Amino acid sequence: MNKFKQLHHTQVVAGYLIVLFSLLSMTTLSVLAQDAGGGFNLAVKHTGIGFGNSKKFNGIRLNYRDYRLQKVNGLNATIWTPYDMEQGEGGNVNGVALGVPLTGARNIRGVAVGVGVGATESIYGATIGVLGAGAGRHVVGLVNLGGLGLGAGYNVSGLLNIGGLGLGAGKNLTGINVGGLAAGAGKKVQGINIGGLAVGAGKEITGFNLGGLAVGSGGNVSGINASFGVIGAGSKARGLNIGGLAVGAGDNIAGINLGGLAVGAGKNVYGVSASAIAVASGERTVGINVAGVAVAAGSQVYGLNLAGIAIGAGDEVKGINVAGVAVGAKKLSGLSAALVVGGKYVRGVHIAPAYLNVVDGGTMKGLAISAFNHIKGEQKGVTIGIFNYARKLKGFQFGLLNYVRDNPLLLRLMPIMNFSFKD
């Protein structure tokens, strides 16, 4: 009886083995088989756990170094970067790419983690490279971290991108990006970008950008930009720009701009500008401009301008202008106050405790108050001072001595007051 039971049990086991072998023989994929790419897999239809260089796999795939990989869906863990990565080849990893210490692929979609992470084309998702992470085209995702550096040949974008020493993109850098030493892009930097030493873009910087020493763009800088060193734009700087040493633009500066040493533009400065040394432009300075030393423009200064030493323009100064030492321009109009005020065409109210000068052939219209009002042209209005001089007068002079060269001989030099209304 026992022998009969043992025989029956043996027959059942044999039957199960025959059925299992039949099922395995009918499928095109095998379990516990050698993959054509050189991998040994515990898998059914390329799904399961794979060891070695399987070309396609779903599940958990472990390999020393990939070669001619096509696609992995799941976890791909490697020790080194792919053999064919230097030729710009490689496969796609959808899921988790784990490098112990290095990993790489053509495209990584999901989570990429390693001492170093690289992709010949793009990384999409969350990337953590302890030393560095980079892609030939795009790095896109919520969080991308490169311990020493993070970069992409085209675009870096996402919620938070951090490069410990540097962060760079060949084209655009978008989102919240932090570069320990620098953050830069060949074209545009947009969003909140922080560079420990610098934030730079070949064309345009937009948003809130903070550079430890510099924020610079070959084109425009706009938004809120802060630098303890320099903010510079090859074309225009617009918005609120704060430079510890300087704020400058090759074209125009507009908005609220503060430069520790200077605010300057190759063409125009518009808005509210303040600097410890100078606010200057190659053409026009317009708005409220405050400088510890000087407010100046190659052509015109308009608005409310305050300078510790001087306010000047090559053509015209117009508005309310107050300087510790001098205000001067070919055309001077509005209200001016400085130790010395001068120009060729002076109009409005001008207060110069030391000296007011109108050059040869010029005109003074309005009110001038100075110790010495020296008008080597025509005065139309009133001067008040210790000594008033005019070559031609249509108005009044009030002072200790008053001289009008065009008056009759006996009326040229008069005490207290002199006047004339000749055309």
Short mmCIF file of C-alpha atoms in Angstrom, two decimals:
data_model
loop_
_atom_site.label_atom_id
_atom_site.label_comp_id
_atom_site.label_asym_id
_atom_site.label_seq_id
_atom_site.Cartn_x
_atom_site.Cartn_y
_atom_site.Cartn_z
CA MET A 1 0.00 0.00 0.00
CA ASN A 2 2.81 2.44 0.87
CA LYS A 3 4.56 1.58 -2.35
CA PHE A 4 1.37 2.37 -4.23
CA LYS A 5 1.10 5.83 -2.55
CA GLN A 6 4.75 6.64 -3.31
CA LEU A 7 4.24 5.68 -6.94
CA HIS A 8 1.11 7.82 -7.16
CA HIS A 9 2.93 10.81 -5.63
CA THR A 10 5.82 10.42 -8.08
CA GLN A 11 3.41 10.32 -11.00
CA VAL A 12 1.68 13.55 -9.85
CA VAL A 13 4.98 15.43 -9.52
CA ALA A 14 6.07 14.18 -12.92
CA GLY A 15 2.80 15.35 -14.40
CA TYR A 16 3.22 18.85 -12.95
CA LEU A 17 6.77 19.05 -14.34
CA ILE A 18 5.59 17.95 -17.79
CA VAL A 19 2.84 20.59 -17.80
CA LEU A 20 5.26 23.31 -16.62
CA PHE A 21 7.84 22.32 -19.25
CA SER A 22 5.13 22.39 -21.93
CA LEU A 23 4.04 25.88 -20.97
CA LEU A 24 7.60 27.14 -21.02
CA SER A 25 8.27 25.52 -24.35
CA MET A 26 5.20 27.22 -25.89
CA THR A 27 6.28 30.78 -24.99
CA THR A 28 8.77 32.80 -27.02
CA LEU A 29 10.39 34.22 -23.87
CA SER A 30 11.93 32.14 -21.12
CA VAL A 31 12.36 32.15 -17.39
CA LEU A 32 15.83 31.58 -15.99
CA ALA A 33 17.26 32.15 -19.48
CA GLN A 34 20.17 33.97 -21.10
CA ASP A 35 19.00 37.17 -22.85
CA ALA A 36 20.19 37.78 -26.41
CA GLY A 37 21.90 40.97 -25.27
CA GLY A 38 24.00 39.16 -22.70
CA GLY A 39 21.73 39.39 -19.69
CA PHE A 40 20.54 36.60 -17.37
CA ASN A 41 16.91 37.18 -16.43
CA LEU A 42 14.32 35.89 -14.01
CA ALA A 43 11.49 37.09 -16.21
CA VAL A 44 8.46 36.36 -18.31
CA LYS A 45 8.10 38.39 -21.51
CA HIS A 46 11.01 40.66 -20.54
CA THR A 47 9.33 41.42 -17.21
CA GLY A 48 10.81 40.56 -13.84
CA ILE A 49 14.36 40.79 -12.53
CA GLY A 50 17.22 41.10 -14.97
CA PHE A 51 21.00 40.77 -14.55
CA GLY A 52 23.39 42.04 -17.20
CA ASN A 53 23.03 43.78 -20.53
CA SER A 54 19.43 43.08 -21.58
CA LYS A 55 18.35 45.28 -24.49
CA LYS A 56 14.73 45.67 -23.37
CA PHE A 57 13.40 45.06 -19.91
CA ASN A 58 10.47 45.77 -17.59
CA GLY A 59 10.99 45.62 -13.86
CA ILE A 60 14.29 45.59 -12.02
CA ARG A 61 17.41 45.53 -14.20
CA LEU A 62 20.92 45.35 -12.71
CA ASN A 63 23.98 45.84 -14.90
CA TYR A 64 27.62 46.88 -14.54
CA ARG A 65 27.66 49.07 -17.65
CA ASP A 66 25.06 49.36 -20.40
CA TYR A 67 25.83 48.80 -24.06
CA ARG A 68 23.33 49.40 -26.88
CA LEU A 69 20.45 49.53 -24.44
CA GLN A 70 17.05 50.15 -26.02
CA LYS A 71 14.55 50.62 -23.20
CA VAL A 72 13.99 49.91 -19.54
CA ASN A 73 10.65 50.44 -17.82
CA GLY A 74 11.18 50.28 -14.07
CA LEU A 75 14.47 50.37 -12.19
CA ASN A 76 17.78 50.44 -14.06
CA ALA A 77 20.80 50.27 -11.73
CA THR A 78 24.34 50.51 -13.05
CA ILE A 79 27.84 50.97 -11.70
CA TRP A 80 29.21 53.02 -14.61
CA THR A 81 28.03 55.12 -17.55
CA PRO A 82 27.10 53.37 -20.84
CA TYR A 83 29.87 52.33 -23.23
CA ASP A 84 28.20 54.11 -26.16
CA MET A 85 27.35 57.35 -24.31
CA GLU A 86 30.34 59.18 -25.73
CA GLN A 87 28.96 58.56 -29.23
CA GLY A 88 25.67 60.20 -28.25
CA GLU A 89 23.86 56.87 -28.19
CA GLY A 90 22.11 54.92 -25.49
CA GLY A 91 18.61 53.82 -24.59
CA ASN A 92 15.65 55.16 -22.68
CA VAL A 93 14.95 54.63 -18.99
CA ASN A 94 11.38 55.20 -17.81
CA GLY A 95 11.14 55.00 -14.04
CA VAL A 96 14.25 55.06 -11.88
CA ALA A 97 17.84 55.33 -13.11
CA LEU A 98 20.18 54.47 -10.23
CA GLY A 99 23.93 54.95 -10.44
CA VAL A 100 26.18 53.23 -7.92
CA PRO A 101 28.10 55.43 -8.47
CA LEU A 102 27.30 56.45 -12.09
CA THR A 103 24.41 56.03 -14.49
CA GLY A 104 23.29 57.35 -17.84
CA ALA A 105 21.06 56.85 -20.84
CA ARG A 106 19.79 58.63 -23.92
CA ASN A 107 16.62 59.78 -22.17
CA ILE A 108 15.66 59.40 -18.52
CA ARG A 109 12.04 59.94 -17.53
CA GLY A 110 11.23 59.67 -13.85
CA VAL A 111 13.88 59.69 -11.13
CA ALA A 112 17.62 59.70 -11.76
CA VAL A 113 19.95 59.25 -8.76
CA GLY A 114 23.69 58.76 -8.58
CA VAL A 115 27.06 60.23 -7.77
CA GLY A 116 26.92 61.27 -11.40
CA VAL A 117 23.90 61.26 -13.73
CA GLY A 118 23.97 61.92 -17.45
CA ALA A 119 21.82 61.72 -20.54
CA THR A 120 22.87 62.20 -24.15
CA GLU A 121 19.49 63.80 -24.85
CA SER A 122 17.16 64.67 -21.95
CA ILE A 123 16.32 64.10 -18.30
CA TYR A 124 12.69 64.55 -17.27
CA GLY A 125 11.58 64.30 -13.67
CA ALA A 126 13.64 64.42 -10.50
CA THR A 127 17.41 64.30 -10.82
CA ILE A 128 20.02 64.01 -8.08
CA GLY A 129 23.66 63.90 -9.04
CA VAL A 130 25.87 63.96 -5.95
CA LEU A 131 28.77 65.31 -8.00
CA GLY A 132 26.96 66.42 -11.12
CA ALA A 133 24.08 65.90 -13.51
CA GLY A 134 23.73 66.84 -17.14
CA ALA A 135 21.96 66.26 -20.41
CA GLY A 136 22.81 66.97 -24.02
CA ARG A 137 19.44 68.61 -24.65
CA HIS A 138 17.03 69.21 -21.75
CA VAL A 139 16.86 68.85 -17.98
CA VAL A 140 13.23 69.26 -16.92
CA GLY A 141 11.50 68.42 -13.66
CA LEU A 142 10.36 69.42 -10.23
CA VAL A 143 13.73 68.96 -8.52
CA ASN A 144 17.11 68.67 -10.25
CA LEU A 145 20.28 68.66 -8.18
CA GLY A 146 23.91 68.56 -9.26
CA GLY A 147 26.35 68.54 -6.36
CA LEU A 148 29.13 70.27 -8.30
CA GLY A 149 27.23 71.21 -11.41
CA LEU A 150 23.98 70.85 -13.30
CA GLY A 151 23.70 71.55 -16.99
CA ALA A 152 21.98 70.96 -20.29
CA GLY A 153 22.90 71.66 -23.89
CA TYR A 154 19.51 73.24 -24.53
CA ASN A 155 17.18 74.03 -21.61
CA VAL A 156 17.12 73.62 -17.84
CA SER A 157 13.66 74.16 -16.41
CA GLY A 158 11.57 73.15 -13.45
CA LEU A 159 10.52 74.11 -9.98
CA LEU A 160 13.97 73.82 -8.40
CA ASN A 161 17.31 73.27 -10.11
CA ILE A 162 20.50 73.43 -8.06
CA GLY A 163 24.11 73.25 -9.21
CA GLY A 164 26.54 73.28 -6.30
CA LEU A 165 29.30 75.06 -8.20
CA GLY A 166 27.56 75.90 -11.42
CA LEU A 167 24.26 75.72 -13.24
CA GLY A 168 24.08 76.22 -16.96
CA ALA A 169 21.99 75.80 -20.08
CA GLY A 170 22.98 76.23 -23.70
CA LYS A 171 19.70 77.99 -24.44
CA ASN A 172 17.27 78.79 -21.62
CA LEU A 173 17.29 78.52 -17.83
CA THR A 174 13.78 78.68 -16.35
CA GLY A 175 12.27 78.27 -12.91
CA ILE A 176 13.93 78.44 -9.52
CA ASN A 177 17.58 77.80 -10.29
CA VAL A 178 20.54 78.09 -7.94
CA GLY A 179 24.21 78.04 -8.94
CA GLY A 180 26.73 78.11 -6.11
CA LEU A 181 29.28 80.01 -8.18
CA ALA A 182 27.27 80.80 -11.28
CA ALA A 183 23.97 80.29 -13.06
CA GLY A 184 23.83 81.01 -16.75
CA ALA A 185 22.22 80.38 -20.11
CA GLY A 186 23.21 81.02 -23.70
CA LYS A 187 19.88 82.73 -24.40
CA LYS A 188 17.41 83.45 -21.60
CA VAL A 189 17.35 83.19 -17.82
CA GLN A 190 13.81 83.42 -16.47
CA GLY A 191 12.26 83.04 -13.04
CA ILE A 192 14.07 83.11 -9.70
CA ASN A 193 17.74 82.45 -10.39
CA ILE A 194 20.48 82.76 -7.78
CA GLY A 195 24.19 82.62 -8.59
CA GLY A 196 26.66 82.81 -5.72
CA LEU A 197 29.05 84.81 -7.87
CA ALA A 198 27.08 85.46 -11.03
CA VAL A 199 23.86 85.06 -12.99
CA GLY A 200 24.28 85.51 -16.72
CA ALA A 201 22.47 85.14 -20.02
CA GLY A 202 23.48 85.66 -23.61
CA LYS A 203 20.24 87.44 -24.49
CA GLU A 204 17.85 88.17 -21.62
CA ILE A 205 17.40 87.87 -17.86
CA THR A 206 13.85 88.16 -16.54
CA GLY A 207 12.33 87.79 -13.09
CA PHE A 208 14.05 87.83 -9.72
CA ASN A 209 17.76 87.17 -10.17
CA LEU A 210 20.44 87.47 -7.49
CA GLY A 211 24.15 87.35 -8.33
CA GLY A 212 26.72 87.56 -5.56
CA LEU A 213 29.05 89.65 -7.69
CA ALA A 214 27.20 90.11 -10.94
CA VAL A 215 23.94 89.77 -12.84
CA GLY A 216 24.53 90.25 -16.53
CA SER A 217 22.96 89.79 -19.91
CA GLY A 218 24.10 90.41 -23.45
CA GLY A 219 20.59 91.74 -24.14
CA ASN A 220 18.05 92.83 -21.53
CA VAL A 221 17.81 92.57 -17.75
CA SER A 222 14.29 93.07 -16.40
CA GLY A 223 12.37 92.45 -13.19
CA ILE A 224 13.89 92.47 -9.72
CA ASN A 225 17.63 91.90 -10.03
CA ALA A 226 20.02 92.19 -7.09
CA SER A 227 23.80 91.98 -7.04
CA PHE A 228 26.40 92.80 -4.42
CA GLY A 229 28.76 93.48 -7.27
CA VAL A 230 27.43 94.48 -10.69
CA ILE A 231 24.22 94.37 -12.71
CA GLY A 232 24.79 94.83 -16.41
CA ALA A 233 22.85 94.58 -19.65
CA GLY A 234 24.13 94.85 -23.19
CA SER A 235 20.85 96.47 -24.17
CA LYS A 236 18.22 97.41 -21.54
CA ALA A 237 17.85 97.12 -17.77
CA ARG A 238 14.27 97.53 -16.56
CA GLY A 239 12.49 97.14 -13.24
CA LEU A 240 14.03 97.18 -9.78
CA ASN A 241 17.77 96.64 -10.16
CA ILE A 242 20.17 96.83 -7.22
CA GLY A 243 23.92 96.63 -7.77
CA GLY A 244 26.32 96.74 -4.85
CA LEU A 245 28.93 98.37 -7.06
CA ALA A 246 27.07 99.39 -10.20
CA VAL A 247 24.03 99.04 -12.42
CA GLY A 248 24.70 99.52 -16.10
CA ALA A 249 23.22 99.01 -19.56
CA GLY A 250 24.51 99.54 -23.05
CA ASP A 251 21.15 100.99 -24.10
CA ASN A 252 18.53 102.12 -21.53
CA ILE A 253 17.95 101.78 -17.80
CA ALA A 254 14.35 102.21 -16.66
CA GLY A 255 12.58 101.75 -13.33
CA ILE A 256 14.08 101.84 -9.86
CA ASN A 257 17.82 101.31 -10.06
CA LEU A 258 20.30 101.49 -7.19
CA GLY A 259 24.05 101.24 -7.76
CA GLY A 260 26.48 101.22 -4.86
CA LEU A 261 29.00 103.14 -6.92
CA ALA A 262 27.18 104.07 -10.10
CA VAL A 263 24.11 103.76 -12.29
CA GLY A 264 24.90 104.23 -15.95
CA ALA A 265 23.52 103.65 -19.42
CA GLY A 266 24.92 104.09 -22.89
CA LYS A 267 21.74 105.88 -23.92
CA ASN A 268 19.03 106.74 -21.39
CA VAL A 269 18.30 106.41 -17.67
CA TYR A 270 14.59 106.62 -16.77
CA GLY A 271 12.80 106.39 -13.43
CA VAL A 272 14.30 106.46 -9.95
CA SER A 273 18.06 105.99 -9.82
CA ALA A 274 20.39 106.30 -6.86
CA SER A 275 24.13 105.84 -6.55
CA ALA A 276 26.91 106.62 -4.09
CA ILE A 277 29.00 108.15 -6.85
CA ALA A 278 27.13 108.82 -10.08
CA VAL A 279 24.00 108.43 -12.15
CA ALA A 280 24.96 108.91 -15.77
CA SER A 281 23.80 108.29 -19.31
CA GLY A 282 25.16 108.79 -22.77
CA GLU A 283 22.01 110.63 -23.85
CA ARG A 284 19.19 111.31 -21.34
CA THR A 285 18.78 111.01 -17.59
CA VAL A 286 15.09 111.41 -16.73
CA GLY A 287 13.16 111.05 -13.47
CA ILE A 288 14.34 111.12 -9.87
CA ASN A 289 18.09 110.72 -9.81
CA VAL A 290 20.22 110.84 -6.67
CA ALA A 291 24.00 110.53 -6.64
CA GLY A 292 26.62 111.09 -3.97
CA VAL A 293 28.89 112.78 -6.50
CA ALA A 294 27.20 113.54 -9.82
CA VAL A 295 24.14 113.23 -12.03
CA ALA A 296 25.10 113.58 -15.66
CA ALA A 297 24.00 112.97 -19.23
CA GLY A 298 25.60 113.41 -22.61
CA SER A 299 22.52 115.23 -23.81
CA GLN A 300 19.72 115.96 -21.30
CA VAL A 301 18.92 115.69 -17.60
CA TYR A 302 15.21 116.01 -16.74
CA GLY A 303 13.25 115.72 -13.49
CA LEU A 304 14.33 115.84 -9.86
CA ASN A 305 18.07 115.47 -9.65
CA LEU A 306 20.16 115.56 -6.48
CA ALA A 307 23.95 115.28 -6.43
CA GLY A 308 26.54 115.76 -3.75
CA ILE A 309 28.87 117.60 -6.11
CA ALA A 310 27.52 118.24 -9.62
CA ILE A 311 24.65 117.94 -12.08
CA GLY A 312 25.46 118.39 -15.72
CA ALA A 313 24.44 117.66 -19.31
CA GLY A 314 25.93 118.31 -22.71
CA ASP A 315 22.75 120.03 -23.87
CA GLU A 316 20.02 120.63 -21.28
CA VAL A 317 19.27 120.31 -17.57
CA LYS A 318 15.58 120.78 -16.78
CA GLY A 319 13.51 120.42 -13.61
CA ILE A 320 14.51 120.65 -9.96
CA ASN A 321 18.26 120.28 -9.71
CA VAL A 322 20.22 120.49 -6.46
CA ALA A 323 23.96 119.94 -6.21
CA GLY A 324 26.54 120.61 -3.53
CA VAL A 325 28.96 122.34 -5.90
CA ALA A 326 27.71 122.92 -9.44
CA VAL A 327 24.80 122.67 -11.88
CA GLY A 328 25.55 123.32 -15.51
CA ALA A 329 24.35 122.79 -19.07
CA LYS A 330 24.02 124.67 -22.33
CA LYS A 331 20.29 124.99 -21.54
CA LEU A 332 19.28 125.25 -17.90
CA SER A 333 15.65 125.61 -16.87
CA GLY A 334 13.47 125.08 -13.82
CA LEU A 335 14.79 125.37 -10.28
CA SER A 336 18.51 124.97 -9.72
CA ALA A 337 20.53 125.28 -6.53
CA ALA A 338 24.30 124.89 -6.17
CA LEU A 339 27.35 126.90 -5.17
CA VAL A 340 27.93 127.49 -8.88
CA VAL A 341 25.25 127.52 -11.60
CA GLY A 342 26.05 128.06 -15.24
CA GLY A 343 24.85 127.77 -18.80
CA LYS A 344 24.16 129.61 -22.01
CA TYR A 345 20.38 129.72 -21.88
CA VAL A 346 19.28 129.92 -18.25
CA ARG A 347 15.55 130.06 -17.43
CA GLY A 348 13.58 129.78 -14.22
CA VAL A 349 14.77 130.22 -10.64
CA HIS A 350 18.46 129.64 -9.94
CA ILE A 351 20.22 129.95 -6.60
CA ALA A 352 24.01 129.99 -6.58
CA PRO A 353 25.53 131.29 -3.31
CA ALA A 354 28.97 131.64 -4.91
CA TYR A 355 28.63 132.30 -8.64
CA LEU A 356 26.07 132.30 -11.44
CA ASN A 357 27.47 132.41 -14.96
CA VAL A 358 25.81 132.93 -18.34
CA VAL A 359 28.38 132.58 -21.12
CA ASP A 360 28.94 134.90 -24.10
CA GLY A 361 25.86 135.42 -26.21
CA GLY A 362 23.60 133.69 -23.70
CA THR A 363 20.34 134.67 -22.03
CA MET A 364 19.03 134.59 -18.47
CA LYS A 365 15.24 134.61 -18.01
CA GLY A 366 13.61 134.54 -14.60
CA LEU A 367 15.19 134.96 -11.17
CA ALA A 368 18.84 134.47 -10.25
CA ILE A 369 20.23 134.76 -6.73
CA SER A 370 23.99 134.66 -6.25
CA ALA A 371 26.90 136.49 -4.67
CA PHE A 372 28.05 137.22 -8.22
CA ASN A 373 25.55 137.10 -11.09
CA HIS A 374 27.77 137.22 -14.15
CA ILE A 375 25.61 137.44 -17.28
CA LYS A 376 27.77 137.90 -20.37
CA GLY A 377 24.71 138.20 -22.54
CA GLU A 378 21.15 139.37 -22.01
CA GLN A 379 19.27 139.38 -18.72
CA LYS A 380 15.46 139.22 -18.85
CA GLY A 381 14.17 139.22 -15.32
CA VAL A 382 15.62 139.83 -11.87
CA THR A 383 19.03 139.18 -10.32
CA ILE A 384 19.80 139.52 -6.61
CA GLY A 385 23.36 139.47 -5.33
CA ILE A 386 26.37 141.30 -3.99
CA PHE A 387 27.54 142.16 -7.48
CA ASN A 388 25.33 141.86 -10.56
CA TYR A 389 26.71 142.15 -14.08
CA ALA A 390 24.79 142.08 -17.38
CA ARG A 391 25.76 143.19 -20.85
CA LYS A 392 22.14 143.84 -21.73
CA LEU A 393 19.23 144.15 -19.31
CA LYS A 394 15.46 144.00 -19.51
CA GLY A 395 14.47 143.88 -15.87
CA PHE A 396 16.06 144.62 -12.49
CA GLN A 397 19.30 144.12 -10.60
CA PHE A 398 19.35 144.28 -6.79
CA GLY A 399 22.70 144.30 -4.95
CA LEU A 400 25.52 146.32 -3.46
CA LEU A 401 26.81 147.03 -6.98
CA ASN A 402 24.92 146.56 -10.23
CA TYR A 403 26.43 146.96 -13.67
CA VAL A 404 24.69 147.05 -17.08
CA ARG A 405 27.08 147.57 -19.94
CA ASP A 406 24.37 148.68 -22.44
CA ASN A 407 23.04 151.43 -20.15
CA PRO A 408 24.07 155.07 -20.60
CA LEU A 409 27.49 155.80 -19.10
CA LEU A 410 26.22 157.39 -15.89
CA LEU A 411 23.69 154.57 -15.34
CA ARG A 412 25.95 151.61 -15.99
CA LEU A 413 27.21 151.09 -12.43
CA MET A 414 24.61 151.67 -9.73
CA PRO A 415 24.40 150.81 -6.03
CA ILE A 416 21.41 148.98 -4.56
CA MET A 417 19.46 148.70 -7.79
CA ASN A 418 19.79 149.02 -11.55
CA PHE A 419 17.25 148.52 -14.29
CA SER A 420 16.60 148.78 -17.97
CA PHE A 421 13.77 147.93 -20.35
CA LYS A 422 15.40 148.53 -23.70
CA ASP A 423 14.67 146.10 -26.52
#
